[in-house]
CSV table of C-alpha atoms and ligand atoms in Angstrom, one decimal:
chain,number,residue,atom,x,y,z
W,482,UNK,CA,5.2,47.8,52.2
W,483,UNK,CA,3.6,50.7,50.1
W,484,UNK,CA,5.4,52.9,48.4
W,485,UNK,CA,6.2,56.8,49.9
W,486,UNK,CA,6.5,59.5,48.0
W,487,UNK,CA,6.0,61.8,50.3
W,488,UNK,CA,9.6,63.0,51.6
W,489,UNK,CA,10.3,63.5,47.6
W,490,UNK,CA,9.1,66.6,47.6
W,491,UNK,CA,11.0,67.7,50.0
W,492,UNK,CA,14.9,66.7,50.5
W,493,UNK,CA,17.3,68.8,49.7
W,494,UNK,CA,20.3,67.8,47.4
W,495,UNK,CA,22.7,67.3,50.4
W,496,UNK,CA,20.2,64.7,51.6
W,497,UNK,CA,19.9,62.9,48.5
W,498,UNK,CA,23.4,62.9,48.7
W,499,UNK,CA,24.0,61.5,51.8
W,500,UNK,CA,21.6,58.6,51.3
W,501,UNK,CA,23.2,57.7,47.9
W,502,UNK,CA,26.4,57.8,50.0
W,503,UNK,CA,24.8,54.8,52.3
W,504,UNK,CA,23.8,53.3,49.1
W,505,UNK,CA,27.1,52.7,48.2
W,506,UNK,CA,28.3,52.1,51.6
W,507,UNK,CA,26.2,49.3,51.6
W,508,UNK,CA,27.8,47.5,48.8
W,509,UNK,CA,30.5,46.2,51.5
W,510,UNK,CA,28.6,47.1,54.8
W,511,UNK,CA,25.7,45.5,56.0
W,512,UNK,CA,25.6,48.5,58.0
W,513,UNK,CA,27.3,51.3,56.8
W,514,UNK,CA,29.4,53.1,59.5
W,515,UNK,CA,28.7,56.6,60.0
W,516,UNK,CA,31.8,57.8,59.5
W,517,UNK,CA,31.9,56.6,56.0
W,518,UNK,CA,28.8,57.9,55.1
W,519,UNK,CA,30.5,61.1,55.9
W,520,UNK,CA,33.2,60.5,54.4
W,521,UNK,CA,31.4,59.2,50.4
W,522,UNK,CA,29.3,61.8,51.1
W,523,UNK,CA,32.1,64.3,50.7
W,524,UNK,CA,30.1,67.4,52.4
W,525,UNK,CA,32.1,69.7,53.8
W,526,UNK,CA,31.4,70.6,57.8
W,527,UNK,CA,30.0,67.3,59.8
W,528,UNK,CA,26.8,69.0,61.5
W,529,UNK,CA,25.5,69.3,57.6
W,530,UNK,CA,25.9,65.4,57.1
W,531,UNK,CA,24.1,64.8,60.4
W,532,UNK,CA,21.2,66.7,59.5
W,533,UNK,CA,21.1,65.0,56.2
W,534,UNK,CA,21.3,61.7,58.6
W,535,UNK,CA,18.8,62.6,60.4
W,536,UNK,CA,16.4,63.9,58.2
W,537,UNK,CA,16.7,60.8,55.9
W,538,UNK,CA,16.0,58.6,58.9
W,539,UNK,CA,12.9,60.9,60.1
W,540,UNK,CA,11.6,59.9,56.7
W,541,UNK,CA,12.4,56.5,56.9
W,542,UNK,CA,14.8,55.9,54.0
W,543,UNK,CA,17.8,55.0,56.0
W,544,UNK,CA,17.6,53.6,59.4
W,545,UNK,CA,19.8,53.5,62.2
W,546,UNK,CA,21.6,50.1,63.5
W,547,UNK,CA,23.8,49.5,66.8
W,548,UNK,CA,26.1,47.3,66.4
W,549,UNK,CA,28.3,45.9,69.0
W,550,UNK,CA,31.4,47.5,67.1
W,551,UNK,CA,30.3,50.8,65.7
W,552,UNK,CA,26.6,52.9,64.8
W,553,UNK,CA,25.6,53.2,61.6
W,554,UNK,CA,22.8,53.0,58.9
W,555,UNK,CA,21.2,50.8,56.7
W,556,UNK,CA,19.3,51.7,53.4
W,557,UNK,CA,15.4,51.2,54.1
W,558,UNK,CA,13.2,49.7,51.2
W,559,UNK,CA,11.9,53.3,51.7
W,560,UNK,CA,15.5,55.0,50.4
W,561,UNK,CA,15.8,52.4,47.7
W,562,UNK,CA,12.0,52.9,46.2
W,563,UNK,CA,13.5,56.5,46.3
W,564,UNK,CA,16.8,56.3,45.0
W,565,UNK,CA,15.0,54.4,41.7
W,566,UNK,CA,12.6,56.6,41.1
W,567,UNK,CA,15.1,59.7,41.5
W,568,UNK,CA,17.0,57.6,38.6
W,569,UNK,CA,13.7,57.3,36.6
W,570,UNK,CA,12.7,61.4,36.8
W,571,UNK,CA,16.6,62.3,35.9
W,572,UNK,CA,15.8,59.9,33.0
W,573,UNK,CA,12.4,61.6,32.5
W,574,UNK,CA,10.7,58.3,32.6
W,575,UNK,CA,8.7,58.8,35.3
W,576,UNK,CA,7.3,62.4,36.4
W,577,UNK,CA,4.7,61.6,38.8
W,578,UNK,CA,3.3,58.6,40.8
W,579,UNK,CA,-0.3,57.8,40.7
W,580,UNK,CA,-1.9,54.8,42.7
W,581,UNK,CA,-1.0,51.4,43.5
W,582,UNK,CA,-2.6,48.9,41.4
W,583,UNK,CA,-1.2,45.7,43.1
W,584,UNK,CA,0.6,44.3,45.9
W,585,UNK,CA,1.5,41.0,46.4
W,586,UNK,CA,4.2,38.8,48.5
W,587,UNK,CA,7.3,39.6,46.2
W,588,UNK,CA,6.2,43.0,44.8
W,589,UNK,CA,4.3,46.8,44.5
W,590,UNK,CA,2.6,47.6,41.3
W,591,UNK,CA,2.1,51.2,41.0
W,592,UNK,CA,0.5,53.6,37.8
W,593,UNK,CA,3.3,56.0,37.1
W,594,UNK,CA,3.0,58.9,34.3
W,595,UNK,CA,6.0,60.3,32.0
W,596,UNK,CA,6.0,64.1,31.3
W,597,UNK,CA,3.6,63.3,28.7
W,598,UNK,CA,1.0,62.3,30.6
W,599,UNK,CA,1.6,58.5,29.3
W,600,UNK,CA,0.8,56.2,32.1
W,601,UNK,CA,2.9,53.0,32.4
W,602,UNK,CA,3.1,50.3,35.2
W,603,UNK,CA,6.0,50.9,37.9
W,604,UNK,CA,6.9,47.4,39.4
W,605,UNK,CA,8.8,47.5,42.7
W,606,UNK,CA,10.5,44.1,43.1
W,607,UNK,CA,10.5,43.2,47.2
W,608,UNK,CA,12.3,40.3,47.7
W,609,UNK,CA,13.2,38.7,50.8
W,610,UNK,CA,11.2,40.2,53.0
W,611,UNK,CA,9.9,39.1,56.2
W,612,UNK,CA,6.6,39.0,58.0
W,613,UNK,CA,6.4,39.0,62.1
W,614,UNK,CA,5.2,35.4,61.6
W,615,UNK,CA,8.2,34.2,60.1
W,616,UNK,CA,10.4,35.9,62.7
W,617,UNK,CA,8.1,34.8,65.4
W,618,UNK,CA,8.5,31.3,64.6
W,619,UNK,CA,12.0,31.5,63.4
W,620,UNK,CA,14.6,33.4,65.3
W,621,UNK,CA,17.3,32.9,63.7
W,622,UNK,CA,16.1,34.7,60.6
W,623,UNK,CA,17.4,37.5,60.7
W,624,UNK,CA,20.9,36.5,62.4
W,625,UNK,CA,21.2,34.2,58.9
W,626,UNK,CA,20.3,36.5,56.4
W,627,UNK,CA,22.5,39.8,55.1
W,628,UNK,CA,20.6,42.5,55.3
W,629,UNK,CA,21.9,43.4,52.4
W,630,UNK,CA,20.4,40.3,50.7
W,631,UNK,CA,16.9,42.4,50.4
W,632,UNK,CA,18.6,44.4,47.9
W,633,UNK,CA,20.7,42.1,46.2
W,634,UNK,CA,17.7,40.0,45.5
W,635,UNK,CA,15.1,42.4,44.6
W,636,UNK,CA,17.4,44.2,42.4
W,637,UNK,CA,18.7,41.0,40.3
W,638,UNK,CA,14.6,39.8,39.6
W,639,UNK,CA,14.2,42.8,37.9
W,640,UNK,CA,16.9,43.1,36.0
W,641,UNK,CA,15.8,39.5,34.7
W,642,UNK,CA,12.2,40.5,34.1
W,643,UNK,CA,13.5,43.3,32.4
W,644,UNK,CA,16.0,41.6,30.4
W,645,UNK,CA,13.7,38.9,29.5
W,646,UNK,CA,10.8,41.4,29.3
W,647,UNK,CA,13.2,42.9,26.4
W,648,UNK,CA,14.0,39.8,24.4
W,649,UNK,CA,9.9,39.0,24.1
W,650,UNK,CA,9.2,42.2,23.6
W,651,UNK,CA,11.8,42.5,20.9
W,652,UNK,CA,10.9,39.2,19.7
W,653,UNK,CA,7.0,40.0,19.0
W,654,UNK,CA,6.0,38.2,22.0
W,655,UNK,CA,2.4,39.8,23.7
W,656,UNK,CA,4.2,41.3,26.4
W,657,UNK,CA,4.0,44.7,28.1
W,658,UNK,CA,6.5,47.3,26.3
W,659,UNK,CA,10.0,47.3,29.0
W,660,UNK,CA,10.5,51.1,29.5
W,661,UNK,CA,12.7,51.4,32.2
W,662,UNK,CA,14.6,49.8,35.0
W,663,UNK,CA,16.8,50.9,37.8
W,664,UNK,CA,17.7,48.7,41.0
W,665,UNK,CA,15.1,46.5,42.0
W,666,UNK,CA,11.9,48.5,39.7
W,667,UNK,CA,10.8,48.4,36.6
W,668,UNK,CA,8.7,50.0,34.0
W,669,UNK,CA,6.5,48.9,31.5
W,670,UNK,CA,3.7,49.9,29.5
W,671,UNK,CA,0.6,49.5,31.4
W,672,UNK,CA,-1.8,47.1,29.9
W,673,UNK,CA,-5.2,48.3,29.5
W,674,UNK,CA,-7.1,44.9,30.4
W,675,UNK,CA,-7.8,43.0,33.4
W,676,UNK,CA,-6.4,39.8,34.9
W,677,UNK,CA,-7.5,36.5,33.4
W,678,UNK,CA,-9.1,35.6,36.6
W,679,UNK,CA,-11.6,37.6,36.6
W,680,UNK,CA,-13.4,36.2,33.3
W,681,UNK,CA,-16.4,34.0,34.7
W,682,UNK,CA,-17.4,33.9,31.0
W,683,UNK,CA,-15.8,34.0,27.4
W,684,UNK,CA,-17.8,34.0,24.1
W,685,UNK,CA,-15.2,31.5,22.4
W,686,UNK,CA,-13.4,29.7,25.1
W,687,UNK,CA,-11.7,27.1,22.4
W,688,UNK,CA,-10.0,30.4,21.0
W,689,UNK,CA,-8.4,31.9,23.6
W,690,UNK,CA,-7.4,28.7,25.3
W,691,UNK,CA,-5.6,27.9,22.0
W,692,UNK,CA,-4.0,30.8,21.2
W,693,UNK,CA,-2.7,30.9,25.7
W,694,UNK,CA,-1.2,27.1,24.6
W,695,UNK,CA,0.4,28.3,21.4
W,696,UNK,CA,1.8,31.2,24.0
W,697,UNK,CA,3.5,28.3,26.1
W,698,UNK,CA,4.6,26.7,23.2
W,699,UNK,CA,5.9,29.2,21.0
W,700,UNK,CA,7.5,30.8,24.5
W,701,UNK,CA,9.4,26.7,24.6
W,702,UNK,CA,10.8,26.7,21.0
W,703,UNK,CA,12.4,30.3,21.7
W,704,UNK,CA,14.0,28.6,24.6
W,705,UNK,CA,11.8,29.7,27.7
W,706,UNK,CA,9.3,28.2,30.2
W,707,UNK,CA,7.0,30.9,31.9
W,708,UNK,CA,6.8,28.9,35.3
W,709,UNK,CA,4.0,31.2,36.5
W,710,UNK,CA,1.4,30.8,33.7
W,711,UNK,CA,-1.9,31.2,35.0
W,712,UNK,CA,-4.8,33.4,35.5
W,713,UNK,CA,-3.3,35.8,37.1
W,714,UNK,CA,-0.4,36.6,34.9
W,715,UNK,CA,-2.1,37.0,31.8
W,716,UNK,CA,-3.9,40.1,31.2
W,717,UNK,CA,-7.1,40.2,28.8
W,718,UNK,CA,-7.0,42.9,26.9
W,719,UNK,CA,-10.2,45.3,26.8
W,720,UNK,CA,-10.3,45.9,23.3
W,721,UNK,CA,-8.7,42.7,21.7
W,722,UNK,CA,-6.9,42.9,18.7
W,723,UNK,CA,-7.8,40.1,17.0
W,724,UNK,CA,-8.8,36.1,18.1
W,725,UNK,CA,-5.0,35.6,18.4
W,726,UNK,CA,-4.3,39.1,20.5
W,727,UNK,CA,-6.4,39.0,23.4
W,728,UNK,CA,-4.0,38.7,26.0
W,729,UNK,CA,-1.0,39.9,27.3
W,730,UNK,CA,2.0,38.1,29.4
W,731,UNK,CA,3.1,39.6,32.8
W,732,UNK,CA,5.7,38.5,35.3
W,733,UNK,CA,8.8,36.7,34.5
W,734,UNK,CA,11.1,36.7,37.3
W,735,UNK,CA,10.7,32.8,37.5
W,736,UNK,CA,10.9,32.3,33.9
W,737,UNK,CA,13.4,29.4,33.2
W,738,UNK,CA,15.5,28.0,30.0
W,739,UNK,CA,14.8,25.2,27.8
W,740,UNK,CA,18.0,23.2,29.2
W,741,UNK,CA,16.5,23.6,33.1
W,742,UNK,CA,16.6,20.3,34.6
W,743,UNK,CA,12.8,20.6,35.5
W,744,UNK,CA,12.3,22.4,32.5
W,745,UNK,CA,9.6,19.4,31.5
W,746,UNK,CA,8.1,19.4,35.1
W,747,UNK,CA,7.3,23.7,35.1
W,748,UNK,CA,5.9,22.9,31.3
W,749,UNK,CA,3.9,20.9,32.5
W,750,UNK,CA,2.7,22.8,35.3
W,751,UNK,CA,2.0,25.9,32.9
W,752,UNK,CA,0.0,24.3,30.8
W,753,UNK,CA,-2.0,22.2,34.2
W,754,UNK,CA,-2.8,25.5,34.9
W,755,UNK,CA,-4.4,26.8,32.1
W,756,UNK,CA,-6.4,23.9,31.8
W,757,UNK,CA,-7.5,23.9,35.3
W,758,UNK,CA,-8.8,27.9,35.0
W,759,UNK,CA,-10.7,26.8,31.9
W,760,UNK,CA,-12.6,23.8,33.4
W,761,UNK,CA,-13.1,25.3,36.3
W,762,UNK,CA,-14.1,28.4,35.7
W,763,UNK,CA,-15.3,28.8,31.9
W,764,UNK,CA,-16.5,24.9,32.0
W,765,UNK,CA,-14.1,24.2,28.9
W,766,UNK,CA,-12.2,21.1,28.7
W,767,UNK,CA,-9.7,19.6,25.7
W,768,UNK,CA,-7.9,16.7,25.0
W,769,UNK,CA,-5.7,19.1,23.3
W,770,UNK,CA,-3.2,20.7,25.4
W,771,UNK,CA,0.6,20.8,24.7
W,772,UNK,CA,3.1,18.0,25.6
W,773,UNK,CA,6.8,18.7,26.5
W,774,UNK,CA,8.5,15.7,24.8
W,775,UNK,CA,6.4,16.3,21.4
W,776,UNK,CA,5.7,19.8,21.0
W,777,UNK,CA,8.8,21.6,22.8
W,778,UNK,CA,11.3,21.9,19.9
W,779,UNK,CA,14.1,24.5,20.0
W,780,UNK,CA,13.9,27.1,16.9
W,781,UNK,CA,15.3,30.1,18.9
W,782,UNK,CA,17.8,30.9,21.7
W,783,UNK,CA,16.4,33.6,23.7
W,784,UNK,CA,17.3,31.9,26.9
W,785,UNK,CA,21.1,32.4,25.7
W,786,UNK,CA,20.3,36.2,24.5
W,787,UNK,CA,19.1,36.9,27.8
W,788,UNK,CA,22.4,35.9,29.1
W,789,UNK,CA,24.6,37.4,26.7
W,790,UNK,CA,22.6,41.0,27.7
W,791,UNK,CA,23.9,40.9,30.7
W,792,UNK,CA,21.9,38.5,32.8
W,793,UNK,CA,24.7,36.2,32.7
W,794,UNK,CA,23.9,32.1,33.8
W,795,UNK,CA,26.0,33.2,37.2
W,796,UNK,CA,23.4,35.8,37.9
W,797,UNK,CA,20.9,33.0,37.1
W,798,UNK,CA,22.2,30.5,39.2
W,799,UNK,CA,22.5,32.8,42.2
W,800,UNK,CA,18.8,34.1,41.8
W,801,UNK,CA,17.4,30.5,41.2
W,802,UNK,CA,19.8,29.3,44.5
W,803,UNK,CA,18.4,32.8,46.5
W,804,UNK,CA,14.9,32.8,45.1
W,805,UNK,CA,14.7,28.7,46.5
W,806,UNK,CA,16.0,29.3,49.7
W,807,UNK,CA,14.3,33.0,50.6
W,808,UNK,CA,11.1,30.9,49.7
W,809,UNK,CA,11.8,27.6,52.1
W,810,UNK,CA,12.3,30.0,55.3
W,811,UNK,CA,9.5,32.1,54.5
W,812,UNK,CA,6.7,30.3,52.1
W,813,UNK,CA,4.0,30.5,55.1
W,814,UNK,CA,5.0,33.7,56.2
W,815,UNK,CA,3.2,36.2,54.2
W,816,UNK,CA,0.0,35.9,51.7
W,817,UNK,CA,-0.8,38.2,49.4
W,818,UNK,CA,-2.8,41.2,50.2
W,819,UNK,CA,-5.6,41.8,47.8
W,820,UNK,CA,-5.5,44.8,45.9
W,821,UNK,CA,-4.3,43.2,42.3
W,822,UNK,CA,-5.2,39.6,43.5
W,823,UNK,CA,-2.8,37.1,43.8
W,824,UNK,CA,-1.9,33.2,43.3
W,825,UNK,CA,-0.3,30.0,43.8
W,826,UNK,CA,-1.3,28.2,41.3
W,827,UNK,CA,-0.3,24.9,42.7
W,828,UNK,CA,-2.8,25.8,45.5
W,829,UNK,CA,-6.5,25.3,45.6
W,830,UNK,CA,-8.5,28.3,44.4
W,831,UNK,CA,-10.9,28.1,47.1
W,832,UNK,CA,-11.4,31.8,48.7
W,833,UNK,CA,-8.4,31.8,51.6
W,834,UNK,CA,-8.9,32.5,55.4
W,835,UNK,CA,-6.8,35.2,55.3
W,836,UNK,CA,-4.4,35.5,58.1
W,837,UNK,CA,-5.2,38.0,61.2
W,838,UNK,CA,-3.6,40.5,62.6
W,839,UNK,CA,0.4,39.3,61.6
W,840,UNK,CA,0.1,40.8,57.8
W,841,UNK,CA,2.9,43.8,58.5
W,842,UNK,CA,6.3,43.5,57.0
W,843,UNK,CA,8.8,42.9,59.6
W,844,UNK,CA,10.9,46.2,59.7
W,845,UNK,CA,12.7,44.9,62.7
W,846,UNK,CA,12.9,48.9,64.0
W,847,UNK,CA,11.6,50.3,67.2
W,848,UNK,CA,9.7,53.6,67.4
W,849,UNK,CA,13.0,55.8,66.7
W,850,UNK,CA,13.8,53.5,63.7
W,851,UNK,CA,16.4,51.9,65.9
W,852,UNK,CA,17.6,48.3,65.4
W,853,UNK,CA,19.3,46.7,68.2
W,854,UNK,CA,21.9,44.0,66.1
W,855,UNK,CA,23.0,42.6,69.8
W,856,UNK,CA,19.5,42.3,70.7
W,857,UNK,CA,18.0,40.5,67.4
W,858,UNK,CA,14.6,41.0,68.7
W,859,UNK,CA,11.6,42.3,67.2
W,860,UNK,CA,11.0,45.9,69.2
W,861,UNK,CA,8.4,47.2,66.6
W,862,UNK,CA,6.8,48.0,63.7
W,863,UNK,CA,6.0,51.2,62.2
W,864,UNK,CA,3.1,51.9,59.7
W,865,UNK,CA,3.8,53.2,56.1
W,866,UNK,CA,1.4,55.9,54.7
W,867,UNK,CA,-1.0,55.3,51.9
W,868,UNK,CA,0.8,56.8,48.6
W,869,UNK,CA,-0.7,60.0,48.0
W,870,UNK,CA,-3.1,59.8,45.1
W,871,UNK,CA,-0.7,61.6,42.7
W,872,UNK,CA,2.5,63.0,43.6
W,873,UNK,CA,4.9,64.8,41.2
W,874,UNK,CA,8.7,63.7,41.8
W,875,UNK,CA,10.2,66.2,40.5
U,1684,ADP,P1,3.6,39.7,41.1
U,1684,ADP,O1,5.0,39.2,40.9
U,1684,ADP,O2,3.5,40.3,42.5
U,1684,ADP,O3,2.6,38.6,40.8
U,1684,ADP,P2,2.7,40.9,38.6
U,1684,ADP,O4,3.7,41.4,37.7
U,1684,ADP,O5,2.0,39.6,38.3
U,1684,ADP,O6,3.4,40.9,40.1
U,1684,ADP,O7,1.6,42.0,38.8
U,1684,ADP,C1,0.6,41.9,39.8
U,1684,ADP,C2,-0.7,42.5,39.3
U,1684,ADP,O8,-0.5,43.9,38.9
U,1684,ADP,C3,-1.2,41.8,38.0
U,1684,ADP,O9,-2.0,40.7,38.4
U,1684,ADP,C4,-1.9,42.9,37.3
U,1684,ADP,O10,-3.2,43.0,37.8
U,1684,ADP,C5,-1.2,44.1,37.7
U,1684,ADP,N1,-0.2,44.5,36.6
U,1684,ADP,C6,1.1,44.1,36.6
U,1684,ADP,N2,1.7,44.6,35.5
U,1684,ADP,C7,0.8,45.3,34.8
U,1684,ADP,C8,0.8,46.0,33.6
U,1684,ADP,N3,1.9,46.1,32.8
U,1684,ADP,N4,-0.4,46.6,33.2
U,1684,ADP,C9,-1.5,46.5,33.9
U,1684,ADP,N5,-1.6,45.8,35.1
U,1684,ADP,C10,-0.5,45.2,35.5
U,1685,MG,MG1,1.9,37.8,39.1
């Protein structure tokens, strides 16, 4: 799903309260009855509150649910992008929203601009969503999941790749500069490069292959495994900085500690990957490539920093538990659209099929952005507009 800026231009502050009302509704409701979004909303006169209601669900940022007990809303991804970026113009860190840069199975990447004029990178984390093929072939989907799960999940990766983001940053790292974060988005600098995968050719192979290894190993002594180390999560910079500052690290919602209990296993895999990319692609091969047992010696703890600023090992459990299960039910279900290409590593690189027709997000609404609960079927789907070019939020 793309992001829409379009109804920010135009809600009024009784709508913006009404859908922060359902916001916090939702934190005990998987649908939040309509009477208490009245009633957190705090407006006086009920016809005011419905207008709110329905003008937030013409523009798709709540949407209505029946339920066999009682009506009443859900928050869309729609009202959630919203409610984050609302949080980022208050906190002047975003004024308006340019174009979408990437999209891919588990999140939006979108150019954002600060009053300044400095762009940065907006990442909207979307996790647990569904395609029609997935509900198709599994009925029960939805009937398992909370629907408040979406939320829950989206919102704790990106308070890990923030939070981990931060302690690399902080910690000299080549990472992009953590700006911002709010729910399930963050922002970041925006790194003037291009993915890795895109370099058919490289003057000094040997040099940048070392200096990606030292990367993995350096990132192990500190107390961290990437687990998504490849060519599409390291950024080449356009103007290097130097043989040993060519690149920058993106993504880190999988990144795991030292102590995993597969910690050798993703090591492994990160550094399989590298080495694949290179023979395959730049026809460079070594015999010298990190090993887990002799090279990955704790110095640092960042692992435990990034627990004791707040992504405590509870939160990581639950995400790791989440993250494995949300990816069982729906591995086949979507692939990623190419706009900022995406991966599996673990997969051949071979150019894929790409699937017809069943690409669209589930939204599991009907034409009036009704979900039947009772019904559990899929009635329709609705389109989402392209993002307007640039949009100012405020
Ligand atoms: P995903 O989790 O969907 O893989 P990524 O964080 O890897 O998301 O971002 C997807 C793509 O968006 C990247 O491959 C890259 O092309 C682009 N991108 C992400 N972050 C930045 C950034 N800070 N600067 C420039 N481009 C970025
Ligand atoms: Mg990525």
């Amino acid at each position: 799903m793309k992001l829409n800026t379009a109804a920010m231009r135009y809600l009024s502050n009784d709508d913006f309260r009404v859908l922060t009302a359902t916001e916090m509704g939702s934190k005990n409701h998987e649908i939040v009855p309509t009477t208490l979004i009245v009633q957190i909303a705090g407006l006086r006169g009920g016809a005011g509150v419905g207008n709110c209601i329905s003008e937030l669900a013409k523009a798709n940022l709540i949407a209505r649910v029946k339920n066999a007990k009682y009506d009443g809303y859900r928050l869309t991804y729609g009202g959630y992008d919203y409610l984050a970026i609302k949080a980022f113009s208050n906190r002047r860190t975003v004024y308006s929203v340019g174009n979408q840069i990437g999209v891919g199975k588990e999140s939006d990447i979108v150019v954002v601009a600060n009053e300044k004029g400095r762009k940065c990178v907006l990442k909207i984390h979307r996790l647990g969503r569904i395609s029609f093929r997935s509900v198709k072939n599994n009925r029960d989907y939805l009937r398992n999941r909370q629907s408040a799960s979406w939320m829950y999940l989206s919102r704790l990766a990106a308070q890990k790749e923030f939070a981990f983001m931060k302690a690399l940053y902080e910690n000299g790292f080549p990472v992009p500069e953590p700006i911002d974060y709010s729910r399930h988005c963050i922002i970041m600098s925006l790194i003037p490069g291009f993915p890795m995968r895109q370099l058919s050719s490289h003057e000094d192979p040997s040099a940048l292959y070392s200096s990606l290894m030292s990367f993995i190993v350096r990132l192990a002594n500190h107390g961290l495994i990437h687990c998504d180390f490849n060519e599409f999560n390291v950024m080449i910079l356009d103007e290097p900085k130097s043989e040993d500052e060519q690149f920058v690290v993106i993504d880190f919602p999988q990144c795991v500690s030292l102590d995993h209990v597969d910690a050798e296993r993703y090591f492994k895999r990160d550094v399989d990957c590298i080495r694949r990319f290179f023979e395959k692609k730049l026809g460079y091969v070594s015999e010298d490539y990190p090993i887990f047992q002799r090279d990955a010696k704790r110095v640092a703890s960042l692992d435990i920093d990034v627990q004791a600023s707040g992504f405590s090992k509870k939160m990581v459990k639950e995400f790791e538990k989440a993250i494995s299960e949300s990816r069982e039910k729906g591995e086949d279900a979507t692939d990623h659209e190419e706009i900022g290409e995406e991966h599996n590593c673990d997969e051949e690189d071979e150019e894929e099929g790409g699937e017809e027709g069943d690409e669209e997000d589930y939204k599991g609404e009907n034409e009036e952005g009704i979900i039947d609960r009772d019904d559990d079927r899929r009635l329709g789907t609705r389109d989402y507009e392209e993002p307007p070019v640039t949009t100012a939020v405020q």
